XYZ file of C-alpha atoms in Angstrom:
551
model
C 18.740 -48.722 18.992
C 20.282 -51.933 20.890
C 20.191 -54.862 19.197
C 18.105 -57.189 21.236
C 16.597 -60.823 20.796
C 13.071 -59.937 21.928
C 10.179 -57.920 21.351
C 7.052 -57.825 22.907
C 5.485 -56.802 19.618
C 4.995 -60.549 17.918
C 3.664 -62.041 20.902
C 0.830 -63.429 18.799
C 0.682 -66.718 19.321
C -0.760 -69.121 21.664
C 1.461 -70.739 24.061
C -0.782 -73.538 24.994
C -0.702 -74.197 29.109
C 0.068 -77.889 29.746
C -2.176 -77.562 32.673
C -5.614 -75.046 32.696
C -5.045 -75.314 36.256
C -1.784 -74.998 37.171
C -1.639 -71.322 35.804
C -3.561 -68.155 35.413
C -2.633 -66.033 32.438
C -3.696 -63.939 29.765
C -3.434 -66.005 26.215
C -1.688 -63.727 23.719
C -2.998 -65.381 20.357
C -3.910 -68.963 18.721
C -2.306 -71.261 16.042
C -3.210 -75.065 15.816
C -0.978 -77.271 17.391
C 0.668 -78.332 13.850
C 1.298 -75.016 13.075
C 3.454 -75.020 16.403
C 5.679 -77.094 14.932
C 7.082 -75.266 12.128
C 10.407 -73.737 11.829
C 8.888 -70.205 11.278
C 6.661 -70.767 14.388
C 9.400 -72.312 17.116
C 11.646 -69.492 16.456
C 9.025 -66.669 17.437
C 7.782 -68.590 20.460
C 11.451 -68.859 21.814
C 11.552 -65.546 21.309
C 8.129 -65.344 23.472
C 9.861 -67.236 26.289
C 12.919 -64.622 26.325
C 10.124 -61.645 26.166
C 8.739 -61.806 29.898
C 12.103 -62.108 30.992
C 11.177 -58.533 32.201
C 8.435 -59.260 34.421
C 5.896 -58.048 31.728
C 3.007 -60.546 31.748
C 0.332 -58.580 30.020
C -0.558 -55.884 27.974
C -0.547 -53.013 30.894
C 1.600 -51.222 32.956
C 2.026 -53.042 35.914
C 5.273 -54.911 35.006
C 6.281 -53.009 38.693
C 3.982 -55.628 40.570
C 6.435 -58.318 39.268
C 9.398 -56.418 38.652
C 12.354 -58.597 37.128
C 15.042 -56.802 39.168
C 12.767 -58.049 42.475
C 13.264 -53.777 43.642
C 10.334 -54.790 45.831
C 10.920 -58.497 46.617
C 14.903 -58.210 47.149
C 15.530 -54.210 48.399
C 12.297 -53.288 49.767
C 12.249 -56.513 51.949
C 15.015 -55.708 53.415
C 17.742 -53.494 55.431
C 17.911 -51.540 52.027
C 15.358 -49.769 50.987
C 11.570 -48.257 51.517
C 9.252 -48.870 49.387
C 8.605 -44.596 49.150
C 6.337 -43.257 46.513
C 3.450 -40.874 47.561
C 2.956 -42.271 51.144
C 2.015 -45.493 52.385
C -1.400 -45.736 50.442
C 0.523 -45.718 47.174
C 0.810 -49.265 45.907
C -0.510 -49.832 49.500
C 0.410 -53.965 49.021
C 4.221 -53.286 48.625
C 3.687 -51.214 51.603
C 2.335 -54.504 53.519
C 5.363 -56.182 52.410
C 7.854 -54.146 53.746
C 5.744 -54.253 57.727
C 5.490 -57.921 56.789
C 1.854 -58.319 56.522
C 1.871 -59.999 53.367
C -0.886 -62.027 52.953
C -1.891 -64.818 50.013
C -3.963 -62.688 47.951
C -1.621 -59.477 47.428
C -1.694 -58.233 43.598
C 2.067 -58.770 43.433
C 2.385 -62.218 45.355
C 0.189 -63.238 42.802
C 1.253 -61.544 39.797
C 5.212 -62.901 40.247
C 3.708 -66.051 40.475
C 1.918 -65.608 37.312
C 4.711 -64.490 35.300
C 7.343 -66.576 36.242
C 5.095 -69.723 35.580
C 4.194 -68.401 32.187
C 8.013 -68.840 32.022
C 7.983 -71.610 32.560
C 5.332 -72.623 30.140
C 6.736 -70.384 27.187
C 9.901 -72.538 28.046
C 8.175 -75.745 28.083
C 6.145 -75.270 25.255
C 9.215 -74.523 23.140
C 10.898 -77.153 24.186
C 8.397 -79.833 23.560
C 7.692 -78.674 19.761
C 11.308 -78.674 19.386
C 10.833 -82.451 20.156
C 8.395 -82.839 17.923
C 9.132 -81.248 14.966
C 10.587 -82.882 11.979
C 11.421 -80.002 10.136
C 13.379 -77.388 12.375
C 17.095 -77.652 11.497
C 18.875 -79.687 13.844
C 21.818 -77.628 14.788
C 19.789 -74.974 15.800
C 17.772 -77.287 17.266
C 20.126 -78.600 19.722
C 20.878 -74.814 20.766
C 17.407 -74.130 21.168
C 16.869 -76.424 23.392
C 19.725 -75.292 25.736
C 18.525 -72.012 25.616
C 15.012 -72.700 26.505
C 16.404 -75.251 29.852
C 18.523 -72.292 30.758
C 15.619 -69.912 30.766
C 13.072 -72.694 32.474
C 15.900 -73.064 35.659
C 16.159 -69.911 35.879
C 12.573 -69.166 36.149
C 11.863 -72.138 38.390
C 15.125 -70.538 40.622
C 13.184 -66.945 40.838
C 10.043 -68.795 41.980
C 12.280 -70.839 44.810
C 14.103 -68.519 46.364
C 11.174 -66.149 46.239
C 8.570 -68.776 47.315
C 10.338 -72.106 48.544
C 7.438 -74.575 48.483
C 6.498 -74.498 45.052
C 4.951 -77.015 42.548
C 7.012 -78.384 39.135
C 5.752 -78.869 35.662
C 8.059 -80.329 33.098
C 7.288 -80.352 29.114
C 5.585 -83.718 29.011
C 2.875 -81.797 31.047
C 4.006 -83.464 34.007
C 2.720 -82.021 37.040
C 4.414 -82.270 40.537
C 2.341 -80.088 43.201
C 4.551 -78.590 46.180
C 3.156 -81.560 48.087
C 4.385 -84.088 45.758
C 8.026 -82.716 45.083
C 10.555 -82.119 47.539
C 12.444 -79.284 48.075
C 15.971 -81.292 46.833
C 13.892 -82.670 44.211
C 13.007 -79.263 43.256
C 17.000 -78.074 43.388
C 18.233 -81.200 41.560
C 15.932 -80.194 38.223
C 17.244 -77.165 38.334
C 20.724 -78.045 38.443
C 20.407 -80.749 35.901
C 18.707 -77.810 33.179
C 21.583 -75.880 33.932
C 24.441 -78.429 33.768
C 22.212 -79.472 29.997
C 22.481 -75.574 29.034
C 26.164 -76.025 30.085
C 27.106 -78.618 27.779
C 25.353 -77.548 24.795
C 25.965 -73.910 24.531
C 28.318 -71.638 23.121
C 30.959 -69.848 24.658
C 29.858 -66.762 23.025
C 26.851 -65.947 21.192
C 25.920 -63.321 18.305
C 22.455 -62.236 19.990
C 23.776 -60.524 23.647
C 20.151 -61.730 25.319
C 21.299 -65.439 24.516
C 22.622 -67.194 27.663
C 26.434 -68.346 27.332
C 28.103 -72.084 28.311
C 29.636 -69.523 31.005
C 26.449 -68.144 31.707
C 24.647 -71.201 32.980
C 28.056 -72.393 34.425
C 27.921 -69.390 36.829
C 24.237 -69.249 37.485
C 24.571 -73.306 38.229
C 27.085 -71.750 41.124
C 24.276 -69.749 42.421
C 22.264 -72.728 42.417
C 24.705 -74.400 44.458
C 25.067 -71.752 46.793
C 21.661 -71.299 48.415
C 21.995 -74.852 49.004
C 25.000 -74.064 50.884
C 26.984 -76.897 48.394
C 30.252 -74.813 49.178
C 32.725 -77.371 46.921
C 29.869 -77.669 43.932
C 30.001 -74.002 43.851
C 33.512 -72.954 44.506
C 34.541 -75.072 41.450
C 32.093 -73.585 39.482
C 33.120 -70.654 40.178
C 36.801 -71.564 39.165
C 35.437 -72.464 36.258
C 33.724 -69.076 34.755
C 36.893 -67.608 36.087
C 39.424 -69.105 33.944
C 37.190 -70.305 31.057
C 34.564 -67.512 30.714
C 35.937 -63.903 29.091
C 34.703 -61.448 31.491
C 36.364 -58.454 33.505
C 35.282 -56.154 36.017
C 35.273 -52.465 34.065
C 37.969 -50.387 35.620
C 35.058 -47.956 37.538
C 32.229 -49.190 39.050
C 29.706 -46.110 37.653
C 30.468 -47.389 34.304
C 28.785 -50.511 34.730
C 25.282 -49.289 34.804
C 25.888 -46.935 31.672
C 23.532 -48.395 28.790
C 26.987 -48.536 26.804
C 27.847 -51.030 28.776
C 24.594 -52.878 28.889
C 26.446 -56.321 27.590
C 30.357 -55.483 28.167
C 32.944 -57.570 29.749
C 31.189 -57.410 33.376
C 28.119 -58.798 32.375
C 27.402 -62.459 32.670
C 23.574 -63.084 31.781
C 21.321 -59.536 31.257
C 17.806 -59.334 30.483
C 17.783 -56.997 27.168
C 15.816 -53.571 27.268
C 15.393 -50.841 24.440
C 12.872 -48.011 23.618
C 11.788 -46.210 20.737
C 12.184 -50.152 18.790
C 7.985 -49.949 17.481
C 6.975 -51.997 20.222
C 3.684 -50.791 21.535
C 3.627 -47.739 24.667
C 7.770 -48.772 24.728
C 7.048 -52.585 27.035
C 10.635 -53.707 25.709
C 11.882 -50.367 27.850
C 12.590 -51.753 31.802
C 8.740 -51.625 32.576
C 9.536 -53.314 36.091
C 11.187 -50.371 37.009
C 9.605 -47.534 35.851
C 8.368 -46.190 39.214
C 11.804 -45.592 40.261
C 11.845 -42.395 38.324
C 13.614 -40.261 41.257
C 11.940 -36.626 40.747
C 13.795 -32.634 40.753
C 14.157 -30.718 37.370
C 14.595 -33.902 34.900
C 12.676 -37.045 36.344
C 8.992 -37.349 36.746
C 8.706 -38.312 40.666
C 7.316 -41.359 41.393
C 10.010 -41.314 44.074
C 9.565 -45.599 44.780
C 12.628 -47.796 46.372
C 13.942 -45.058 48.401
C 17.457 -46.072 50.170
C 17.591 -46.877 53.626
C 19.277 -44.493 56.197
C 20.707 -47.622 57.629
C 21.897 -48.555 53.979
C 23.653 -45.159 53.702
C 25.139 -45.909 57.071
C 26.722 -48.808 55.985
C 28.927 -47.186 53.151
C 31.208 -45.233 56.516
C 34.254 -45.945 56.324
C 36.992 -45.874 59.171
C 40.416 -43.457 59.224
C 41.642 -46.822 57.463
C 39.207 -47.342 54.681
C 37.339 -49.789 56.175
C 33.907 -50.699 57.036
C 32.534 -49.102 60.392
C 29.375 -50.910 60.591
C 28.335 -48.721 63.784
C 25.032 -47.251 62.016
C 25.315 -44.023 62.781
C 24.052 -41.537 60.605
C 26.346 -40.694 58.671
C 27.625 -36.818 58.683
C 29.528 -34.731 56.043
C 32.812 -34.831 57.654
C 32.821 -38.612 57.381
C 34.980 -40.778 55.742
C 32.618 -42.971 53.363
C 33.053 -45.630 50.479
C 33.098 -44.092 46.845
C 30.132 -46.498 45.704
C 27.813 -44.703 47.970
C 26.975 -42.030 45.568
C 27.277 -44.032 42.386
C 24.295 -45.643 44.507
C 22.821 -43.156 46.289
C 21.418 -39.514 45.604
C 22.383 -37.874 48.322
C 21.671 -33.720 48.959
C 24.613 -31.375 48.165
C 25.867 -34.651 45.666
C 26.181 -34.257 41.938
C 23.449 -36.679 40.396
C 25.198 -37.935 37.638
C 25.985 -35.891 34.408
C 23.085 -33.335 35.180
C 25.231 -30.145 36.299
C 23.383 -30.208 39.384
C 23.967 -31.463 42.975
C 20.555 -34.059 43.946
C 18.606 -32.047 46.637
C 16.166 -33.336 49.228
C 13.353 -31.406 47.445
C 13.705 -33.875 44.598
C 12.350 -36.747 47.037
C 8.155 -37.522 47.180
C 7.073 -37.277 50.643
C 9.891 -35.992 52.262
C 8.172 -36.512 56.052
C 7.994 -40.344 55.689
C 10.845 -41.703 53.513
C 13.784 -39.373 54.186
C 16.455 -37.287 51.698
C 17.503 -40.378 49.884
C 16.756 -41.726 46.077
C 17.707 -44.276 44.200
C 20.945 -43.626 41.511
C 22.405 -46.797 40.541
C 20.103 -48.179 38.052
C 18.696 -44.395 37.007
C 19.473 -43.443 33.410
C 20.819 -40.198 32.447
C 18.072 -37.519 31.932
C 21.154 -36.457 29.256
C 20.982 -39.984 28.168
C 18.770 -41.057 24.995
C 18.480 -43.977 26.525
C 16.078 -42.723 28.881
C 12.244 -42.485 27.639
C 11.310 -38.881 28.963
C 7.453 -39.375 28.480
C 5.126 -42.164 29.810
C 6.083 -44.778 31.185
C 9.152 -43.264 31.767
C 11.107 -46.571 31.021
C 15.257 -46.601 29.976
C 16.599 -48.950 27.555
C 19.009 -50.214 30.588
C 19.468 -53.712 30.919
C 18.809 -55.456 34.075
C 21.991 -57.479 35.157
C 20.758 -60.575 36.319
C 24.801 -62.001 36.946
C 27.517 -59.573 36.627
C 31.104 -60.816 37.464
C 31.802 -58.899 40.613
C 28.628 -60.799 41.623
C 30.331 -64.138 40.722
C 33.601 -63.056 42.384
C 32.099 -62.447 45.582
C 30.033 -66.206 45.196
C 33.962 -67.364 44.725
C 34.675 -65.803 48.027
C 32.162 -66.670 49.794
C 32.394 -70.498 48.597
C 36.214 -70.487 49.554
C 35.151 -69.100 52.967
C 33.281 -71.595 53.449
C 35.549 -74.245 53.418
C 38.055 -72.751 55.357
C 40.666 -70.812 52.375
C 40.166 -67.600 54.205
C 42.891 -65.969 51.445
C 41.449 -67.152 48.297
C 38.336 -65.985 49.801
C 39.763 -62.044 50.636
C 41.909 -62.459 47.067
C 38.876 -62.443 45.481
C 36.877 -59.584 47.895
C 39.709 -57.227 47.659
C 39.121 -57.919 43.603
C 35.822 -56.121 44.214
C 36.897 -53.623 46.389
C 40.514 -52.537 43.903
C 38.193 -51.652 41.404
C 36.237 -49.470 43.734
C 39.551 -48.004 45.594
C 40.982 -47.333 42.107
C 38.008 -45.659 39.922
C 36.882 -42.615 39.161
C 34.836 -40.704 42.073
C 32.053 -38.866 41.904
C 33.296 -35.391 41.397
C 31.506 -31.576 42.616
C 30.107 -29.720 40.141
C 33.140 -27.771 39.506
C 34.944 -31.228 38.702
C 38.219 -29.604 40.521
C 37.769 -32.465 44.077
C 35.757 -35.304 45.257
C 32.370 -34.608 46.164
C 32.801 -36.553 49.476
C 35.375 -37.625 52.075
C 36.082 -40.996 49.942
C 38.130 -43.454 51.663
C 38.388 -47.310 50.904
C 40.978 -49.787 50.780
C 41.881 -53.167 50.225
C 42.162 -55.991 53.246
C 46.141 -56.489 52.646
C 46.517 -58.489 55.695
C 45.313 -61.901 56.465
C 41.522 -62.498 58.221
C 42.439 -63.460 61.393
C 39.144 -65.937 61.811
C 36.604 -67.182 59.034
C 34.037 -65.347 61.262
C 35.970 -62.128 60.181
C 36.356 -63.212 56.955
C 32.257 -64.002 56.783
C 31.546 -60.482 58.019
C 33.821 -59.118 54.900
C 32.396 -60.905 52.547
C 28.705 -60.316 53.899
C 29.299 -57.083 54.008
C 31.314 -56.472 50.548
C 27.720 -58.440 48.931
C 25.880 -55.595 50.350
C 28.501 -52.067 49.206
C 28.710 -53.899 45.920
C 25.404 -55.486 44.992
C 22.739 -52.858 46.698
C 19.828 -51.859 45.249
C 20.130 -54.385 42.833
C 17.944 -56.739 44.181
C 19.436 -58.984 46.004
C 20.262 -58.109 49.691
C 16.402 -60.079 51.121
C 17.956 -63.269 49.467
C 21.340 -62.893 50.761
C 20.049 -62.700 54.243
C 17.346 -65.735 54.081
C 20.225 -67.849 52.634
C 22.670 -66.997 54.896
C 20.202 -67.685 57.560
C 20.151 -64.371 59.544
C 16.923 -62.683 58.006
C 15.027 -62.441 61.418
C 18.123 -60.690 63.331
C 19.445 -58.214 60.797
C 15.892 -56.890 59.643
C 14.210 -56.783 63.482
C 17.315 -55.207 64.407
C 17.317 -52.371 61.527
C 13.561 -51.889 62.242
C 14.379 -50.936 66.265
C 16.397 -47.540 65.107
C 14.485 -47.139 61.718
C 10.716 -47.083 63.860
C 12.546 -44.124 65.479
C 12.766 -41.749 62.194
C 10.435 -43.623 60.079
C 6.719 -44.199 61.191
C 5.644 -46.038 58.894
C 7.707 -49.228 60.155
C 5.915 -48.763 63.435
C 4.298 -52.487 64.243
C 6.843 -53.946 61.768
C 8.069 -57.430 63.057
C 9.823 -59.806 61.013
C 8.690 -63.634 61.992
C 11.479 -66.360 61.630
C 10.433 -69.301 60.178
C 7.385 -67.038 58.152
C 8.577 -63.891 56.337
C 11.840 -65.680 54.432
C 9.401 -66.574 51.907
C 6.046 -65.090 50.418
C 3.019 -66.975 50.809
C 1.466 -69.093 47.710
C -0.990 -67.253 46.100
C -4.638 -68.563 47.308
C -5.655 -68.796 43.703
C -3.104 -71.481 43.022
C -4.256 -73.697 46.282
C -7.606 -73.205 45.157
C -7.374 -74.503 41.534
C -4.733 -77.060 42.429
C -6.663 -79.513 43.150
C -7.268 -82.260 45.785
C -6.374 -86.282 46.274
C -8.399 -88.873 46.834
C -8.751 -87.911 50.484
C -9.915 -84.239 49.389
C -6.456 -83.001 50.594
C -5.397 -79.950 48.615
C -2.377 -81.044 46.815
C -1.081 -77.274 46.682
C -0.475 -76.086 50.413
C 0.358 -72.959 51.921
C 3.766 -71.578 53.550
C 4.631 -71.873 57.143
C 3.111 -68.669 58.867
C 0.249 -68.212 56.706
């Protein structure tokens, strides 16, 4: 069993809200509010605030309506992935998402609301009996504290790059509605909880679900980044690079092996395990459990199917490099190794099974194509997968990775104009993808697949060239990950690259038909009615909670 710093198990104590109205959760348990601030009480309800990490809210099975990898909110949103399952009246809401006819009151609009709040309040309410306690030891105090800012930014940074407009609560019970707080404002208080967590931290820490000084240096650059604060981040970046201890693994299939769950890729992971006591196995990657990919070994809820125009993008020219034509891509082409470390794709080995992934394996065929998802799959070998219900994996989910932070480095460098530091640190990336192991046939005696990449050994001739690498090196890297929807709000191309996948994908895939992304709408889910409705109005009888642009 992994050693982990969470578990779901003692969530018995009340976490009081420091506004009835401001969220909507289950209570888990009561204790007075002296009790609270006890040593032997803090320490469990940190441990409460790492917990929902995972999405996991309640005490059901619906962790996949909030999903901490964002599978719905960052693949199925975009060029990436279908939603898939058992046809479009399964989970019929992430369905809506994907044609963009989201609407306020969708269960999982309002259920990653929810959680990510509660996040925030576990965070909070940690942090202020930390403040108030005489007792807890101060050393540990101090630590705490960082710990619980790092986890409250990154909370609040889920709920603004999912949702924009929202509303700001510190631990004082101070309450800032999305009417009352800008959007810098918004930015600025996350920035200054990670620059705290920064200062405080360690450079290493004994628990591997404890953020690092390196950690919340690197997600500060991410913070910088959607803001498009180029400098701020590119000296971040710097650094994590030359004061943080981390190394991209020499293959890229190794870095989703539970093995490797904290090694020297991994910046900041939420921490999973099975089979630990906890009850129906919630500590097990809940979020995900519908990604379960069918055939011989997987039950098949067959959700986040791959796109065919992600496939597409993984063709590679007679020189290694990208094609980005989208055609289909056929078995005499040349394509990039990742693609079926990614991807299971018919007449491919799917990993360590003995047997090559076939199109039968995939739910409803008719409507979302031959592909399944591979990266983030455990194993049916693999004791880290949970064969029975829920049909979780003791994976971790990598919320930074270092290939993730040496492609922000590039892209900051880009930015302001070092178009060689910026492919120095892309063809990083792509070495270690040129130079590991590929996926082998069954036989193990030649490549299952025309594999052909290589590193950009001559200078980009314009930053827009260089932008295009880069853009396109976040996507072969970081796909189904959860991160591609995000990439293309903050780069500010959402509206072309989706509308323009959608014209060829209506072709083969029905279900897109009507599908129309809206600029200036569909970058950002709506606030969840519930929330304007509680949050209250001024002295005018103006709500001070108001909705998203477009809804």
């Amino acid at each position: 069993m992994k050693k982990i710093i969470f578990i779901l198990s003692i969530m018995g104590i009340l976490v009081t809200s420091c506004s009835d109205e401001f969220l909507e959760k289950d209570p888990f348990g009561e204790i007075t509010d002296e009790q609270v601030l006890l040593p032997e009480n803090i320490e469990p309800l940190a441990i409460s605030a790492y917990s929902i990490l995972n999405g996991q809210g309640n005490e059901a099975s619906n962790a996949f309506n909030s999903p901490a990898s964002n599978w719905s909110f960052g693949d199925v949103l975009s060029d990436d992935a279908y939603k898939g399952g058992g046809g479009t009246g399964d989970q019929n809401q992430i369905h809506r998402m994907e044609i963009y006819t989201t609407d306020s009151q969708i269960i999982d609009v309002e259920q990653k609301w929810s959680v990510l709040y509660e996040g925030v309040n576990r965070a909070n309410t940690v942090l202020k009996a930390l403040k108030n306690s005489t007792e807890f030891d101060e050393n540990t105090k101090v630590q705490r504290i960082a710990e619980m800012r790092f986890l409250r930014a990154h909370f609040y940074f889920e709920l603004k790059k999912i949702y924009n407009r929202i509303s700001y609560i510190d631990e004082d019970g101070n309450y800032f509605s999305n009417t009352m707080i800008s959007s810098e404002e918004v930015w600025a208080k996350i920035e200054e909880d990670f620059n705290a967590a920064f200062s405080i931290l360690p450079d290493t820490q004994d628990d591997p679900g404890r953020p690092t000084k390196w950690a919340a240096k690197a997600y500060l650059c991410k913070t910088y980044l959607y803001q498009q604060k180029w400098a701020e981040a590119n000296s971040a970046a710097d650094e994590v690079i030359i004061g943080g201890d981390y190394s991209l693994l020499p293959n890229f299939n190794e870095v989703f092996l539970p093995e490797n769950d904290n090694g020297s890729e991994i910046v900041f992971a939420i921490q999973y395990s099975i089979n630990d006591g906890s009850p129906n196995n919630y500590n097990g990657s809940i979020g995900d459990r519908l990604m379960a990919p069918g055939g011989p070994r997987y039950n098949q809820y067959g959700f986040l199917r791959p796109s065919q125009n992600l496939v597409n993008s993984f063709k590679t020219d007679d020189n290694g490099f990208p094609m980005l034509d989208n055609l289909d891509v056929l078995e005499t082409d040349n394509v990039d190794p990742r693609l079926d470390v990614i991807v299971g794709r018919p007449g491919i080995p799917y990993k360590d099974l003995g047997i090559n992934y076939d199109e039968t394996w995939a739910r409803d065929l008719a409507t979302y194509g031959p592909f399944s998802p591979k990266k983030r799959v455990v194993s049916a070998n693999d004791p880290n997968y949970l064969a029975s219900w829920p049909y979780v994996t003791a994976a971790n989910y990598h919320i930074i990775r270092y290939a993730d932070l040496l492609l922000w480095k590039a892209e900051a460098s880009i930015e302001l104009e070092n178009l060689e530091d910026g492919r120095t640190y892309i063809n990083m990336v792509r070495n270690r993808a040129k130079t590991g192991t590929y996926v082998q046939n069954l036989e193990g005696t030649t490549d299952a697949a025309n594999y052909l990449i290589e590193t950009y050994d001559t200078p980009f001739a314009t930053k827009e060239e260089a932008v295009i690498a880069l853009r396109t090196e976040r996507r072969l890297e970081m796909a189904q990950e959860g991160h591609r929807f995000f990439d293309l709000v903050r780069w500010g191309i959402a509206a072309d690259v989706i509308n323009t996948y959608l014209e060829k994908e209506k072709i083969e895939r029905g279900f897109l038909t009507g599908a129309t992304f809206v600029a200036g709408k569909h970058e950002y889910m709506p606030i969840p009615q519930s929330q304007i409705d509680s949050g209250g109005s001024d002295d005018s009888g103006n709500s001070l909670t108001t909705q998203n642009s477009g809804y």
